[in-house]
Tab-separated table of C-alpha atoms and ligand atoms in Angstrom:
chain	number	residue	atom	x	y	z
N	1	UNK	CA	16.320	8.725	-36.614
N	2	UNK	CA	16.257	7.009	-39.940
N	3	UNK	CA	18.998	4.779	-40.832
N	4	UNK	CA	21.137	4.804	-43.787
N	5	UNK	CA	20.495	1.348	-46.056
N	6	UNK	CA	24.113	0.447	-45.375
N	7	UNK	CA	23.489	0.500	-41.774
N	8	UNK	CA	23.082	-2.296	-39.442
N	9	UNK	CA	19.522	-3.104	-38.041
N	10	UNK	CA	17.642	-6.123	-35.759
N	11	UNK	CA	16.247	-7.345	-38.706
N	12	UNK	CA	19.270	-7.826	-40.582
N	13	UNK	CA	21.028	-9.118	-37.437
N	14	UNK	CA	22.479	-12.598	-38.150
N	15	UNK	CA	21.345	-12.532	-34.094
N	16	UNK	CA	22.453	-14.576	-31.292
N	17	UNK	CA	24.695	-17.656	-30.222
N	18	UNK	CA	21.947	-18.970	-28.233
N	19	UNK	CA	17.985	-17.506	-29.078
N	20	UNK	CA	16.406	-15.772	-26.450
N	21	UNK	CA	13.355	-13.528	-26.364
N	22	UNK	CA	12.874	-10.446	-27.583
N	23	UNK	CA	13.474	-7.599	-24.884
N	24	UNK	CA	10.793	-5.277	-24.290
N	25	UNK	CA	11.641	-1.745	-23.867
N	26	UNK	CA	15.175	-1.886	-25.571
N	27	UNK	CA	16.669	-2.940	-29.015
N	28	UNK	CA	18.315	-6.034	-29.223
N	29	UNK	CA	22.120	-3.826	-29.560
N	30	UNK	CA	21.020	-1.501	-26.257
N	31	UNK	CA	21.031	-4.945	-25.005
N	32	UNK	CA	24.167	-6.049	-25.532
N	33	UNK	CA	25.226	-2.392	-24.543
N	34	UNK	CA	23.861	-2.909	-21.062
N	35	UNK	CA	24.768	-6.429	-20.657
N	36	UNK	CA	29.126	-5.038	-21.328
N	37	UNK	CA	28.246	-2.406	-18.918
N	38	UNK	CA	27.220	-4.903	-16.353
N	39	UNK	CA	30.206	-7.239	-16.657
N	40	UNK	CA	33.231	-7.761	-14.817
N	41	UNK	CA	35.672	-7.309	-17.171
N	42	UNK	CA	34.441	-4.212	-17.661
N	43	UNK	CA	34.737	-2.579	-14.350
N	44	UNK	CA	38.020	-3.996	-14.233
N	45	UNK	CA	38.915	-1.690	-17.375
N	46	UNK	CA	39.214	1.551	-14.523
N	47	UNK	CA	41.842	-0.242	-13.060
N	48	UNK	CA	43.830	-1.318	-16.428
N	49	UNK	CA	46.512	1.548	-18.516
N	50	UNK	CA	47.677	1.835	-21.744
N	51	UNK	CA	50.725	4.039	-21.493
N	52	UNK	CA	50.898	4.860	-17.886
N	53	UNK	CA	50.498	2.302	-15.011
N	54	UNK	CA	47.100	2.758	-13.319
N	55	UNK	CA	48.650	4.275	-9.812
N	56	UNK	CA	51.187	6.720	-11.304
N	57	UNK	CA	48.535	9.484	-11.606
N	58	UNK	CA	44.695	9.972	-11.231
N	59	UNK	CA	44.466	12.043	-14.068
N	60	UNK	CA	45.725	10.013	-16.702
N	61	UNK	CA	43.470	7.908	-18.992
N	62	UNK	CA	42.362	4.440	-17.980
N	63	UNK	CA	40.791	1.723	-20.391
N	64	UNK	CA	37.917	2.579	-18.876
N	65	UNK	CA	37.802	6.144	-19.535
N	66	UNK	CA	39.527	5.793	-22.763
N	67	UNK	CA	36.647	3.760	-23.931
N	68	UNK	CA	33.645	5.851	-23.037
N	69	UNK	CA	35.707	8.520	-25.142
N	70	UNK	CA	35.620	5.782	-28.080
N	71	UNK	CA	31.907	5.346	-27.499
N	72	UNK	CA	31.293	9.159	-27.654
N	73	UNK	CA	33.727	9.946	-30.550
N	74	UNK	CA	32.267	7.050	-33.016
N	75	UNK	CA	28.625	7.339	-31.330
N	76	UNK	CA	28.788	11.286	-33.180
N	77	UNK	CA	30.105	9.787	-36.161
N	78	UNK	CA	27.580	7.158	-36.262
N	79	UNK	CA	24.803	9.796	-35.927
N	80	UNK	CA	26.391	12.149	-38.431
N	81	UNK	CA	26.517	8.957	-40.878
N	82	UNK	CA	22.960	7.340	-40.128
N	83	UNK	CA	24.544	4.454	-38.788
N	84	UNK	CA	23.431	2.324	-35.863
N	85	UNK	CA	24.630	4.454	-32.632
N	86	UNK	CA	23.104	1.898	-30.395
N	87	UNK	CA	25.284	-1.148	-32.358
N	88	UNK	CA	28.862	1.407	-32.173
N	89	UNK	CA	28.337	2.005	-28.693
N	90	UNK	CA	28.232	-1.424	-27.661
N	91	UNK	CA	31.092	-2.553	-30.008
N	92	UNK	CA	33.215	0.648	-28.615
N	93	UNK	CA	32.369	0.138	-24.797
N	94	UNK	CA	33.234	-3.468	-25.452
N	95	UNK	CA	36.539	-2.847	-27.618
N	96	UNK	CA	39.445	-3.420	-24.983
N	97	UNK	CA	37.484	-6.024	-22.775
N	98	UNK	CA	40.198	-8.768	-23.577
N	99	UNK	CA	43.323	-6.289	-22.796
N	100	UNK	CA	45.985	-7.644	-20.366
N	101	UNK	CA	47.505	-5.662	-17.152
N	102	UNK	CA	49.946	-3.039	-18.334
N	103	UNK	CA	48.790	-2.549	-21.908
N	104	UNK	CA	50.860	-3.471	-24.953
N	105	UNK	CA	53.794	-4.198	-22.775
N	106	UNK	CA	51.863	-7.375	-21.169
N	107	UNK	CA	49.955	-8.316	-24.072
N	108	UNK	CA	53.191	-8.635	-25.695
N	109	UNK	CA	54.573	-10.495	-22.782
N	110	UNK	CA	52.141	-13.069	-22.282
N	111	UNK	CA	51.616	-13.331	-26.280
N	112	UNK	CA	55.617	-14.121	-25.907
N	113	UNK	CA	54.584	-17.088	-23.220
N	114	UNK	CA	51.801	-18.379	-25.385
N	115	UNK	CA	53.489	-19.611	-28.546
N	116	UNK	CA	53.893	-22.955	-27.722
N	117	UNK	CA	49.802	-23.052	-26.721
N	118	UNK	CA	48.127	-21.122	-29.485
N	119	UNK	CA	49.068	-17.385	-28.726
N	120	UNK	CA	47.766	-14.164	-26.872
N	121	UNK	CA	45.736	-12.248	-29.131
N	122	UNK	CA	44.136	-9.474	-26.972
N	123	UNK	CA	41.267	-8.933	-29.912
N	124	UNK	CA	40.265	-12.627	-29.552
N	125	UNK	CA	40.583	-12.218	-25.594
N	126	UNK	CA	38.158	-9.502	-26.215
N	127	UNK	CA	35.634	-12.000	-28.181
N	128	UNK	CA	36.453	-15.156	-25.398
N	129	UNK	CA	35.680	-13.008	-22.521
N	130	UNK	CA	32.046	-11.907	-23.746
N	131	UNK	CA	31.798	-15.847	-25.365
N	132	UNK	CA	32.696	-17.603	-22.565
N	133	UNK	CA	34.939	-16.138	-19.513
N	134	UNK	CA	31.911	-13.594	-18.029
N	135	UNK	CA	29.833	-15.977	-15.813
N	136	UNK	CA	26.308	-14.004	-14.938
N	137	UNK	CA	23.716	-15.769	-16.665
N	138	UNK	CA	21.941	-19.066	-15.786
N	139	UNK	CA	21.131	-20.138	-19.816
N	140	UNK	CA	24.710	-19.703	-20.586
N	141	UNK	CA	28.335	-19.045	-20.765
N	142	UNK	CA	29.025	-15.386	-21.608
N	143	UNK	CA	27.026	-12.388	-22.461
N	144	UNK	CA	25.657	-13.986	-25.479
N	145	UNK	CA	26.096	-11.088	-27.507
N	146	UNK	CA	24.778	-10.351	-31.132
N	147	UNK	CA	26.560	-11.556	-33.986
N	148	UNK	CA	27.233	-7.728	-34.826
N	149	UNK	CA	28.842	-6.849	-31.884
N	150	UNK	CA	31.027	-9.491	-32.031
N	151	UNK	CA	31.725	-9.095	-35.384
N	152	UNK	CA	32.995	-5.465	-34.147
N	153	UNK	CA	35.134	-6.888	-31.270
N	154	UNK	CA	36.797	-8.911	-33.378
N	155	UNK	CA	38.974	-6.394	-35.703
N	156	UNK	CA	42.125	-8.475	-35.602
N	157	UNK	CA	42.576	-12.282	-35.754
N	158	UNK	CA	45.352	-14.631	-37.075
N	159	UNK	CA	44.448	-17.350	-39.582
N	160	UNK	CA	44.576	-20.180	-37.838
N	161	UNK	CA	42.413	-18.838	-35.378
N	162	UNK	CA	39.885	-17.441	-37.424
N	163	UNK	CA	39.918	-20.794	-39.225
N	164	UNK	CA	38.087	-22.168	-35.643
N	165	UNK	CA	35.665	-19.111	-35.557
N	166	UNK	CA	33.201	-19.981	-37.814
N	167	UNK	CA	30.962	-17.697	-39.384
N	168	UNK	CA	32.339	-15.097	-37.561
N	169	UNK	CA	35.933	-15.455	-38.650
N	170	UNK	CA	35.278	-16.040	-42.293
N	171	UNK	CA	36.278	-12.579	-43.444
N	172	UNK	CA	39.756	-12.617	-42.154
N	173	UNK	CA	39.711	-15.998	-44.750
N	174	UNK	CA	38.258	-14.038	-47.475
N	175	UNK	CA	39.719	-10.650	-46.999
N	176	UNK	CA	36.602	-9.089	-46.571
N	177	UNK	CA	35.315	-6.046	-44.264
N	178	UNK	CA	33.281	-5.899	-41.378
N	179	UNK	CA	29.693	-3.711	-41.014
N	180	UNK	CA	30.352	0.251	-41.108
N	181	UNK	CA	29.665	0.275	-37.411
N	182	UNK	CA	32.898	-2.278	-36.666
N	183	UNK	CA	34.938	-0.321	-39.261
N	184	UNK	CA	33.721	2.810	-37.257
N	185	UNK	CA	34.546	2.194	-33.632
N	186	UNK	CA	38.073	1.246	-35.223
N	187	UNK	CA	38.969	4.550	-36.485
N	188	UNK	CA	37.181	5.982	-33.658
N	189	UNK	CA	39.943	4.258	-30.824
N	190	UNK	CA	42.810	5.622	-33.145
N	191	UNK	CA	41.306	9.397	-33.158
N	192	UNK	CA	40.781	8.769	-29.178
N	193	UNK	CA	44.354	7.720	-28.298
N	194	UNK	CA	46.316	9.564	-30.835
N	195	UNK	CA	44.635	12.960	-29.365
N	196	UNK	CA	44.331	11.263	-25.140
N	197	UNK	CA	48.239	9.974	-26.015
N	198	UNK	CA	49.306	14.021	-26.255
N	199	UNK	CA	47.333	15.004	-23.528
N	200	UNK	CA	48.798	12.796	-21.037
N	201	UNK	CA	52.328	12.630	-22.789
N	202	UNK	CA	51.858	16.253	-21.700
N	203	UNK	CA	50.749	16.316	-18.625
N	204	UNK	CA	53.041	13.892	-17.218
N	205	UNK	CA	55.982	16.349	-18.616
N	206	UNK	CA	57.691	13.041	-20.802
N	207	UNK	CA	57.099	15.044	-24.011
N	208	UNK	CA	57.029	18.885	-24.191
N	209	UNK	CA	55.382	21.549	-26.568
N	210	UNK	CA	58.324	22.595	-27.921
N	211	UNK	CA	58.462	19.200	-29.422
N	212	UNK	CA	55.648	18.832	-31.386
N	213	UNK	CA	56.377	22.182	-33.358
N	214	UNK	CA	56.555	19.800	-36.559
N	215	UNK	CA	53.583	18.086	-36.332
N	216	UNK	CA	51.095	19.014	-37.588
N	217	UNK	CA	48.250	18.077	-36.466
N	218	UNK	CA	49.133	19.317	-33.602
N	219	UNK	CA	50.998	22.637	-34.764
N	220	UNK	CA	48.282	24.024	-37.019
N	221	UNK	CA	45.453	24.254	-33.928
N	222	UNK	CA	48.199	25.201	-31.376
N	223	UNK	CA	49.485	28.407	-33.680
N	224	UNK	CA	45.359	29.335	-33.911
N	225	UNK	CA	44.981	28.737	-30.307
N	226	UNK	CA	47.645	31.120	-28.839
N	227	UNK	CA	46.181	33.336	-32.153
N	228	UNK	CA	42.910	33.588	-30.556
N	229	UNK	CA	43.895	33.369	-26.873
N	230	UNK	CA	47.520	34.571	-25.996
N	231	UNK	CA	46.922	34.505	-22.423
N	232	UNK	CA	45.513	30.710	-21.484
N	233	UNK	CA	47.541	28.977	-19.214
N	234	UNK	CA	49.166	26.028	-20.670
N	235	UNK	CA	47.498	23.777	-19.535
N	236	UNK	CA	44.026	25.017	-20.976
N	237	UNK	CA	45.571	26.193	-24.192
N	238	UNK	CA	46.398	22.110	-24.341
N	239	UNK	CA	42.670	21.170	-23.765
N	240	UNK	CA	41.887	23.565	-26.951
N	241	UNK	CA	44.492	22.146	-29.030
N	242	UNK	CA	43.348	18.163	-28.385
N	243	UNK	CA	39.811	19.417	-28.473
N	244	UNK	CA	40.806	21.176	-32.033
N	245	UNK	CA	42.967	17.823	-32.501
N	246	UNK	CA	39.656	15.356	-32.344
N	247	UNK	CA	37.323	17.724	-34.002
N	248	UNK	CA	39.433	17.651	-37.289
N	249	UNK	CA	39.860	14.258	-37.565
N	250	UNK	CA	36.184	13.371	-37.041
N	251	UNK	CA	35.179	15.766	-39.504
N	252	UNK	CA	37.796	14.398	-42.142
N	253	UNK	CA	36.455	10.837	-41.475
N	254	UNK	CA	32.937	12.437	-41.569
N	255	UNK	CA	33.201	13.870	-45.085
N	256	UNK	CA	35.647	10.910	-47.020
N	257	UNK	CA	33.495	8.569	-45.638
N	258	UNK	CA	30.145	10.428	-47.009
N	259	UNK	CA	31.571	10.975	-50.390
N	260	UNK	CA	33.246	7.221	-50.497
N	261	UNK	CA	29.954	5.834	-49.335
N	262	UNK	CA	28.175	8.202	-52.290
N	263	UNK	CA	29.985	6.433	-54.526
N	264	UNK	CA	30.025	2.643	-53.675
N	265	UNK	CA	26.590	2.905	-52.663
N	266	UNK	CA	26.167	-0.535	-50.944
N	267	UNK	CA	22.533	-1.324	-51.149
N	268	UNK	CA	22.704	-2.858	-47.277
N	269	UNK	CA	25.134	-4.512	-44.975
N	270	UNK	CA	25.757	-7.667	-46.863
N	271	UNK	CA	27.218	-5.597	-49.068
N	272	UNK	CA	29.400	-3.396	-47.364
N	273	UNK	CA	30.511	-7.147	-45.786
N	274	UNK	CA	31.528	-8.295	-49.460
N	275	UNK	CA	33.779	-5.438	-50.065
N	276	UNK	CA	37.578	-5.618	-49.835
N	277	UNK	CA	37.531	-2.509	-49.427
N	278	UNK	CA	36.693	0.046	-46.467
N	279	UNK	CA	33.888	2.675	-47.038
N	280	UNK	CA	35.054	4.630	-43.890
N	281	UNK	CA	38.351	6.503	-44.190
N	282	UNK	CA	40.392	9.481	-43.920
N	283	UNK	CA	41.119	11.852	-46.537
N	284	UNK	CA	45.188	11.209	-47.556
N	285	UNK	CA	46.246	14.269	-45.910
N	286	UNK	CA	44.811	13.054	-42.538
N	287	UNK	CA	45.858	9.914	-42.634
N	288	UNK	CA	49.657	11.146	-43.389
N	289	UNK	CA	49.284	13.647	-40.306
N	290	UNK	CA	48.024	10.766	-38.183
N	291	UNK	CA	50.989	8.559	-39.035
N	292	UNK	CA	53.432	11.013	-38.646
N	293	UNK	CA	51.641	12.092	-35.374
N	294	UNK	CA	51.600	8.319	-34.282
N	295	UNK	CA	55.838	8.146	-34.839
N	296	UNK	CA	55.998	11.548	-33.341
N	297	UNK	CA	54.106	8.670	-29.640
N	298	UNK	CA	56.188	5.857	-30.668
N	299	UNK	CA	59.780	7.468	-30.638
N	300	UNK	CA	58.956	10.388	-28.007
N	301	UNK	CA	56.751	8.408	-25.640
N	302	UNK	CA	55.918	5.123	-26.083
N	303	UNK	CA	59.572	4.504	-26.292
N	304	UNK	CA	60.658	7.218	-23.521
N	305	UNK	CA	63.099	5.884	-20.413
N	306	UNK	CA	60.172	5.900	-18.119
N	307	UNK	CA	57.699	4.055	-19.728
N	308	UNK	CA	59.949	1.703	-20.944
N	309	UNK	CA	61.259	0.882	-17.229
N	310	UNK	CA	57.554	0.558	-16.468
N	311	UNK	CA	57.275	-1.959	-19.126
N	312	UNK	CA	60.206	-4.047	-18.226
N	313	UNK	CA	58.607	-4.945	-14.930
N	314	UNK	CA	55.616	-5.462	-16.761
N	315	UNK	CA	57.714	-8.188	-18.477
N	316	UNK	CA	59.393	-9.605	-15.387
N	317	UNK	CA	55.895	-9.501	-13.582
N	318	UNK	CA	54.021	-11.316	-16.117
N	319	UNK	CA	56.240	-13.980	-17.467
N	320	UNK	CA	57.072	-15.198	-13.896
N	321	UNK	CA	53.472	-15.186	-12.951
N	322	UNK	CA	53.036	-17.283	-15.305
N	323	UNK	CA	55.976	-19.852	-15.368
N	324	UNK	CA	54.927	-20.323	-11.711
N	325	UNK	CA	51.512	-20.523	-12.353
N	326	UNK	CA	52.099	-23.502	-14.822
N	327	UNK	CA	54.864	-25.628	-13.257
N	328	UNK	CA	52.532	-25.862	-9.744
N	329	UNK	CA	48.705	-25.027	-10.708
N	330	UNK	CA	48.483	-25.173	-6.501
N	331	UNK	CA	49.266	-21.719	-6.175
N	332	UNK	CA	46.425	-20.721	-8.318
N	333	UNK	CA	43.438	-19.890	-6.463
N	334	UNK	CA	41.243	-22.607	-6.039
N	335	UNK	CA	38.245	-21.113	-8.407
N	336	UNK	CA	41.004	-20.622	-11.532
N	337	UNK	CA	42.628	-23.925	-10.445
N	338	UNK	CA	39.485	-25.759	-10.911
N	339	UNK	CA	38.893	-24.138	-13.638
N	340	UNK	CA	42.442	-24.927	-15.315
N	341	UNK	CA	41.770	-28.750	-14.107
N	342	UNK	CA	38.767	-28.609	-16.662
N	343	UNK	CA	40.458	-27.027	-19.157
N	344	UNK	CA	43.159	-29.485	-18.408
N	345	UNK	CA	41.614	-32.462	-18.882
N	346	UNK	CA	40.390	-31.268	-22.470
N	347	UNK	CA	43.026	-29.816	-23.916
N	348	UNK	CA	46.340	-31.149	-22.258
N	349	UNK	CA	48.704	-28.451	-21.619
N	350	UNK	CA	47.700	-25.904	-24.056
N	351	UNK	CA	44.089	-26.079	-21.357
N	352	UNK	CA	46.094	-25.481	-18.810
N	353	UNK	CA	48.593	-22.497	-20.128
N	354	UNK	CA	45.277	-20.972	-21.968
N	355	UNK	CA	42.857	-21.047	-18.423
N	356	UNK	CA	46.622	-19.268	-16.934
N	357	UNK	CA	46.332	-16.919	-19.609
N	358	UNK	CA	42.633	-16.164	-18.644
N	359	UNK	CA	43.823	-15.464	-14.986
N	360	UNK	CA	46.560	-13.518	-15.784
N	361	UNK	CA	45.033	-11.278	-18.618
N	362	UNK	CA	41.856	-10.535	-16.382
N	363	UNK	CA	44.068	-9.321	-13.958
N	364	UNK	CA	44.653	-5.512	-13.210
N	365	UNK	CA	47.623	-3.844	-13.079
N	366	UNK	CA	47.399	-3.640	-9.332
N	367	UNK	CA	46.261	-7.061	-8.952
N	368	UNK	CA	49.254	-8.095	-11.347
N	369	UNK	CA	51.836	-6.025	-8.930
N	370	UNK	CA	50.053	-7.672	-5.902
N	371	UNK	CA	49.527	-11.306	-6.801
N	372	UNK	CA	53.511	-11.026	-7.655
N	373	UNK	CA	54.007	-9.952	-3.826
N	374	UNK	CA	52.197	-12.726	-3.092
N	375	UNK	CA	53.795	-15.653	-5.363
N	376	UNK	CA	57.079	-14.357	-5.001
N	377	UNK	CA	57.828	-12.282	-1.692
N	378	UNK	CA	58.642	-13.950	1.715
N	379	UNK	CA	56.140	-11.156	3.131
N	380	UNK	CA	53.165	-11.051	2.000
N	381	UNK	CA	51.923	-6.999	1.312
N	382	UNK	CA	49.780	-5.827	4.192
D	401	LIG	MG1	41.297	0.964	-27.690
């Protein structure tokens, strides 16, 4: 398939931390692709949550599953756009990498535990676990990914830290925008969770139908949905709504983004990188039924009795992992304890809270509940 001009390519690829051959029967982004496929992080994403805790259904979404449902969503985008699908893919597979047990709840938690050290940013976990946490190759630390798909992990980061990122953090300094592919896989994780968020808000019976009568991105399909087929059980009827619910947005995002990119033309990625702008966006109307869909999650879900309970623990179980963890590093196992030594021995105590925060944001949420047991019980769990 031809790519647009604005697209990102190998050549154009500002390339790699550390310069390695050429692979043979791939491009140099179905590379990265495969190497975040491969990692550990990764597979640990089946086992992490964003709303619900990973062993209070099997149904619900995982990070794992919600991000190969960001890689599809913004890999038909990317096609639809002539962008590079093989560059989105690995950006969206890679997105949520850095996320802590327990979603925003323990990212919050240990960010809240961090101040004194530099902060928890979970973007900028994202970037340190493909930099330098994953340990599979003998040349060097990390998957030693592209500059583009790094550029694409990182959507968020503070100023001071992007101040020590180099090249890379730059356009947080300047204001500037990432490649269409990193401004892509963004938009494509907020059509994903917005539409996954009512699914499962649904399913687990913490929000009802009756409910979201006055939103409207989720009204308009429902009302065409019963139209078409008044006798679906509910629970298909809700597959055809959130099907409806994704379809719209991608095709709003589709056709703003073609006529916004008509107009600014950029004549290749450099210059979509000097913009202050964003070329990929949502008409207005969407992006007023998205927010009002996201307050509908926030003050009906999000914030509901249940989770919220969930995410107190979350609290308890994270911040006293972690006070432990730092007043006696012997109760870390020895692999992390060596490794906090190191980190130690560089960087004083903000080494040894950030090699903590390593340990403790690579964990699971079953992990997290167990290694608690463990620190804290007189028994230890069977
Ligand atoms: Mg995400």
């Amino acid at each position: 398939m031809t790519l647009a001009q604005y697209a990102a390519t190998e050549p154009s690829s500002r390339g790699r931390r550390f310069q390695e051959p050429a692979p043979s029967h791939r491009t140099e982004f179905q590379r990265d692709r495969d190497r975040i496929v491969h990692s550990a992080a990764f597979r640990r994403l089946e086992y992490k949550t964003q709303v619900f805790v990973n062993h209070e259904g099997d149904l619900y979404r995982t990070r794992l599953t919600h991000s190969i449902e960001v890689a599809q969503i913004a890999r038909s985008i990317a096609r639809a756009l002539h962008l590079n699908e093989d560059l989105t893919e690995a950006i969206a597979l890679a997105h949520d990498l850095g996320h802590t047990p327990f979603g925003h709840a323990g990212q919050d938690a240990l960010n809240e535990k961090m101040q004194a050290y530099g902060g928890f940013e979970h973007n900028l976990q994202s970037l340190r676990v493909v930099d330098e946490l994953e340990e599979r190759y003998a040349e060097f630390q990390g998957l030693n990914l592209t500059f583009e798909t790094r550029e694409g992990i990182l959507k968020h980061c503070s100023i001071p830290n992007a101040k020590k990122l180099g090249d890379l953090g730059q356009r947080f300094l300047d204001q500037n925008q990432p490649g269409l592919e990193a401004q892509l896989t963004n938009l494509a994780d907020e059509i994903a969770y917005n539409s996954h968020d009512v699914d499962d808000g649904l399913r687990s019976g913490l929000i009802k139908l009756d409910q979201l009568g006055d939103i409207e991105l989720f009204a308009e399909p429902y009302q065409q949905v019963i139209r078409l087929y008044p006798h679906l059980n509910e629970r298909r009827t809700i597959y055809e709504v959130v099907r409806r619910i994704i379809d719209q947005q991608v095709s709003d995002l589709i056709e703003t983004s073609q006529s916004e990119l008509r107009q600014q033309t950029p004549d290749n990625i450099e210059a979509v990188r000097q913009s202050t702008k964003p070329m990929l966006l949502f008409s207005n109307e969407m992006r007023e039924q998205n927010l009002q869909l996201k307050r509908f999650l926030r003050n009906n879900l999000y914030r509901h009795y249940r989770v919220h309970r969930m995410s107190s623990k979350a609290v308890t179980i994270i911040h006293e992992l972690f006070d432990a963890f730092m007043q006696d590093t012997r109760l870390l196992p020895p692999d992390t304890a060596e490794k906090t030594r190191q980190l130690e021995s560089e960087q004083g105590d903000s080494g040894r809270a950030r090699s903590i925060a390593d340990y403790i944001a690579g964990m699971t949420d079953r992990y997290a509940i167990r290694e608690y047991q463990r620190v804290f019980l007189p028994l230890e769990p069977t």
